[in-house]
Amino acid sequence: MFKKFSPSLFFSMSAVTIVVVAPFIMIFHPIFQNEFFQYNKSAATFIPNPINLRLVLVTGFVLIVMFWLLAYRRNMKVYLIGMLLFILSIGIGYLSTQNYLLISQEQLERHYLFEEQQYRWEELDEVVYEYVVGSNKGDITFTTKTGDQFVIKEKELHSTGRSLIYQLSRANEVTYIEREKR
């Protein structure tokens, strides 16, 4: 009964395995990213971006589509499409590890998808924390001495990071302003 190898069954069960394992990967991804990223843990704070969970979800979905496609039909064209989907899932999975905010005593470093911003505290002129009344969440806008601005949204930052930005901006004599959102 079980003597013949069935590629359709193998690929179908691989897709089901991804469905079962993907939630655990999504749960533990921020922990792994925080533990395996190289930085001085006593002098910096590492904050993974919440978009990473969605990217892990997309990676799992692409793998599921690849396995179901291979379970349905196997020919040279489908194998080529499967290889492209596998390479795409590896790329998206890698991209999910590259989104973070690193706050250290020397600089502020933010990586978001294909955008990288890195500013030393001496380069910053003003930090503005805009919040909604009745909520403890808000966006932080950084302005450099050259006039460049970038915003860290409330979803990317938690209270520890916000208080660390406050402390480091005060320590480095950068103007820190708190105000209501308009």
Coordinates of C-alpha atoms in Angstrom, one line a residue:
M1 CA 0.0 0.0 0.0
F2 CA 2.7 2.5 0.9
K3 CA 5.4 1.1 -1.3
K4 CA 5.2 3.7 -4.1
F5 CA 6.5 7.2 -3.6
S6 CA 3.8 9.8 -4.3
P7 CA 5.2 13.3 -5.3
S8 CA 1.7 14.8 -5.0
L9 CA 1.3 13.6 -1.5
F10 CA 4.8 14.7 -0.6
F11 CA 4.2 18.3 -1.9
S12 CA 0.7 18.4 -0.4
M13 CA 2.1 17.4 3.0
S14 CA 4.9 19.9 2.7
A15 CA 2.3 22.7 2.1
V16 CA 0.3 21.5 5.2
T17 CA 3.5 21.5 7.2
I18 CA 4.2 25.1 6.3
V19 CA 0.6 26.0 7.3
V20 CA 1.2 24.4 10.7
V21 CA 4.8 25.7 11.3
A22 CA 4.3 29.3 10.0
P23 CA 2.5 30.6 13.1
F24 CA 5.3 29.4 15.3
I25 CA 7.9 31.1 13.0
M26 CA 5.8 34.3 13.2
I27 CA 5.7 34.1 17.0
F28 CA 9.4 33.5 17.5
H29 CA 10.8 35.6 14.7
P30 CA 11.2 38.8 16.7
I31 CA 13.0 36.9 19.5
F32 CA 15.4 35.3 17.1
Q33 CA 16.0 38.6 15.3
N34 CA 16.7 40.3 18.6
E35 CA 19.0 37.6 19.9
F36 CA 21.0 37.0 16.7
F37 CA 21.5 40.6 15.6
Q38 CA 25.0 41.8 16.5
Y39 CA 25.1 44.9 18.7
N40 CA 26.1 45.9 22.1
K41 CA 23.1 45.0 24.2
S42 CA 24.2 47.1 27.2
A43 CA 24.7 50.3 25.1
A44 CA 21.9 50.0 22.6
T45 CA 18.2 49.1 22.1
F46 CA 17.1 47.0 19.2
I47 CA 13.5 47.2 18.1
P48 CA 12.3 44.9 15.3
N49 CA 9.7 46.4 12.9
P50 CA 6.2 45.0 13.1
I51 CA 6.2 44.7 9.2
N52 CA 8.5 41.7 9.7
L53 CA 5.6 39.5 10.8
R54 CA 3.7 40.3 7.6
L55 CA 6.7 39.5 5.5
V56 CA 7.1 36.1 7.3
L57 CA 3.4 35.5 6.5
V58 CA 3.9 36.4 2.8
T59 CA 7.0 34.1 2.8
G60 CA 4.9 31.2 4.1
F61 CA 2.1 31.9 1.7
V62 CA 4.5 31.9 -1.3
L63 CA 5.9 28.5 -0.1
I64 CA 2.4 27.1 0.3
V65 CA 1.5 28.2 -3.3
M66 CA 4.7 26.7 -4.6
F67 CA 4.1 23.3 -2.9
W68 CA 0.4 23.2 -4.0
L69 CA 1.4 24.0 -7.5
L70 CA 4.0 21.2 -7.5
A71 CA 1.4 18.8 -5.9
Y72 CA -1.1 19.6 -8.7
R73 CA 1.1 19.3 -11.7
R74 CA 4.8 18.6 -12.3
N75 CA 6.4 19.5 -15.6
M76 CA 9.4 21.6 -16.6
K77 CA 7.4 24.8 -16.7
V78 CA 5.9 24.2 -13.2
Y79 CA 9.4 23.2 -11.8
L80 CA 10.8 26.5 -13.2
I81 CA 7.9 28.5 -11.6
G82 CA 8.4 26.6 -8.3
M83 CA 12.1 27.5 -8.4
L84 CA 11.3 31.1 -8.9
L85 CA 8.7 31.1 -6.1
F86 CA 11.3 29.4 -3.8
I87 CA 13.9 32.1 -4.6
L88 CA 11.2 34.8 -4.0
S89 CA 10.3 33.3 -0.6
I90 CA 14.0 33.3 0.4
G91 CA 14.3 36.9 -0.7
I92 CA 11.2 38.0 1.3
G93 CA 12.3 35.9 4.3
Y94 CA 15.7 37.7 4.2
L95 CA 14.0 41.1 3.9
S96 CA 12.0 40.3 7.0
T97 CA 15.2 40.3 9.0
Q98 CA 16.4 43.6 7.7
N99 CA 13.7 45.9 9.2
Y100 CA 14.6 47.3 12.6
L101 CA 15.4 50.4 14.7
L102 CA 18.6 50.6 16.6
I103 CA 18.9 53.3 19.2
S104 CA 22.4 53.7 20.7
Q105 CA 24.3 56.4 22.6
E106 CA 26.2 57.3 19.4
Q107 CA 23.5 57.2 16.8
L108 CA 20.1 56.3 15.6
E109 CA 19.8 53.7 12.9
R110 CA 16.6 52.8 11.1
H111 CA 16.2 50.1 8.4
Y112 CA 12.8 49.9 6.7
L113 CA 12.5 47.7 3.6
F114 CA 15.0 49.2 1.1
E115 CA 15.5 52.4 3.0
E116 CA 18.3 53.0 5.4
Q117 CA 18.7 56.0 7.7
Q118 CA 21.6 56.5 10.1
Y119 CA 22.2 59.7 12.0
R120 CA 24.6 60.5 14.8
W121 CA 23.1 62.4 17.7
E122 CA 25.4 65.4 16.9
E123 CA 23.7 65.6 13.4
L124 CA 20.2 66.0 14.9
D125 CA 18.7 69.4 15.6
E126 CA 15.3 68.6 16.9
V127 CA 13.1 65.7 18.0
V128 CA 9.4 66.2 18.1
Y129 CA 7.0 63.7 19.8
E130 CA 3.4 64.2 18.6
Y131 CA 0.8 62.3 20.4
V132 CA -3.0 62.0 20.5
V133 CA -4.6 63.2 23.7
G134 CA -5.8 60.4 25.8
S135 CA -3.4 57.9 24.3
N136 CA 0.2 57.2 25.1
K137 CA 1.1 56.6 21.4
G138 CA 2.5 59.0 18.9
D139 CA 4.9 59.6 16.1
I140 CA 8.4 60.9 16.6
T141 CA 9.8 63.3 13.9
F142 CA 13.6 63.8 13.7
T143 CA 15.0 66.9 12.0
T144 CA 18.7 67.1 11.2
K145 CA 20.8 70.3 11.1
T146 CA 20.7 70.2 7.3
G147 CA 16.9 70.2 7.4
D148 CA 16.2 66.5 6.5
Q149 CA 13.3 64.9 8.4
F150 CA 12.3 61.4 9.0
V151 CA 9.4 60.0 11.1
I152 CA 9.2 56.9 13.3
K153 CA 5.5 55.9 13.4
E154 CA 3.9 54.8 16.6
K155 CA 3.7 51.2 15.4
E156 CA 7.5 50.9 15.1
L157 CA 8.3 52.1 18.6
H158 CA 7.3 51.1 22.1
S159 CA 7.5 53.1 25.4
T160 CA 11.1 51.9 26.2
G161 CA 12.4 53.1 22.9
R162 CA 10.5 56.4 23.2
S163 CA 11.9 57.1 26.7
L164 CA 15.4 56.2 25.5
I165 CA 15.1 58.6 22.6
Y166 CA 14.0 61.3 25.2
Q167 CA 17.0 60.5 27.5
L168 CA 19.6 60.4 24.7
S169 CA 18.3 63.6 23.0
R170 CA 18.6 65.4 26.4
A171 CA 22.0 63.9 27.0
N172 CA 23.3 65.0 23.6
E173 CA 21.6 68.5 23.8
V174 CA 19.1 67.9 21.1
T175 CA 15.9 69.9 21.4
Y176 CA 13.1 67.6 22.4
I177 CA 9.5 68.8 22.0
E178 CA 6.2 67.1 23.0
R179 CA 3.0 68.3 21.6
E180 CA -0.5 67.2 20.5
K181 CA -1.2 66.0 17.0
R182 CA -3.0 68.6 15.0

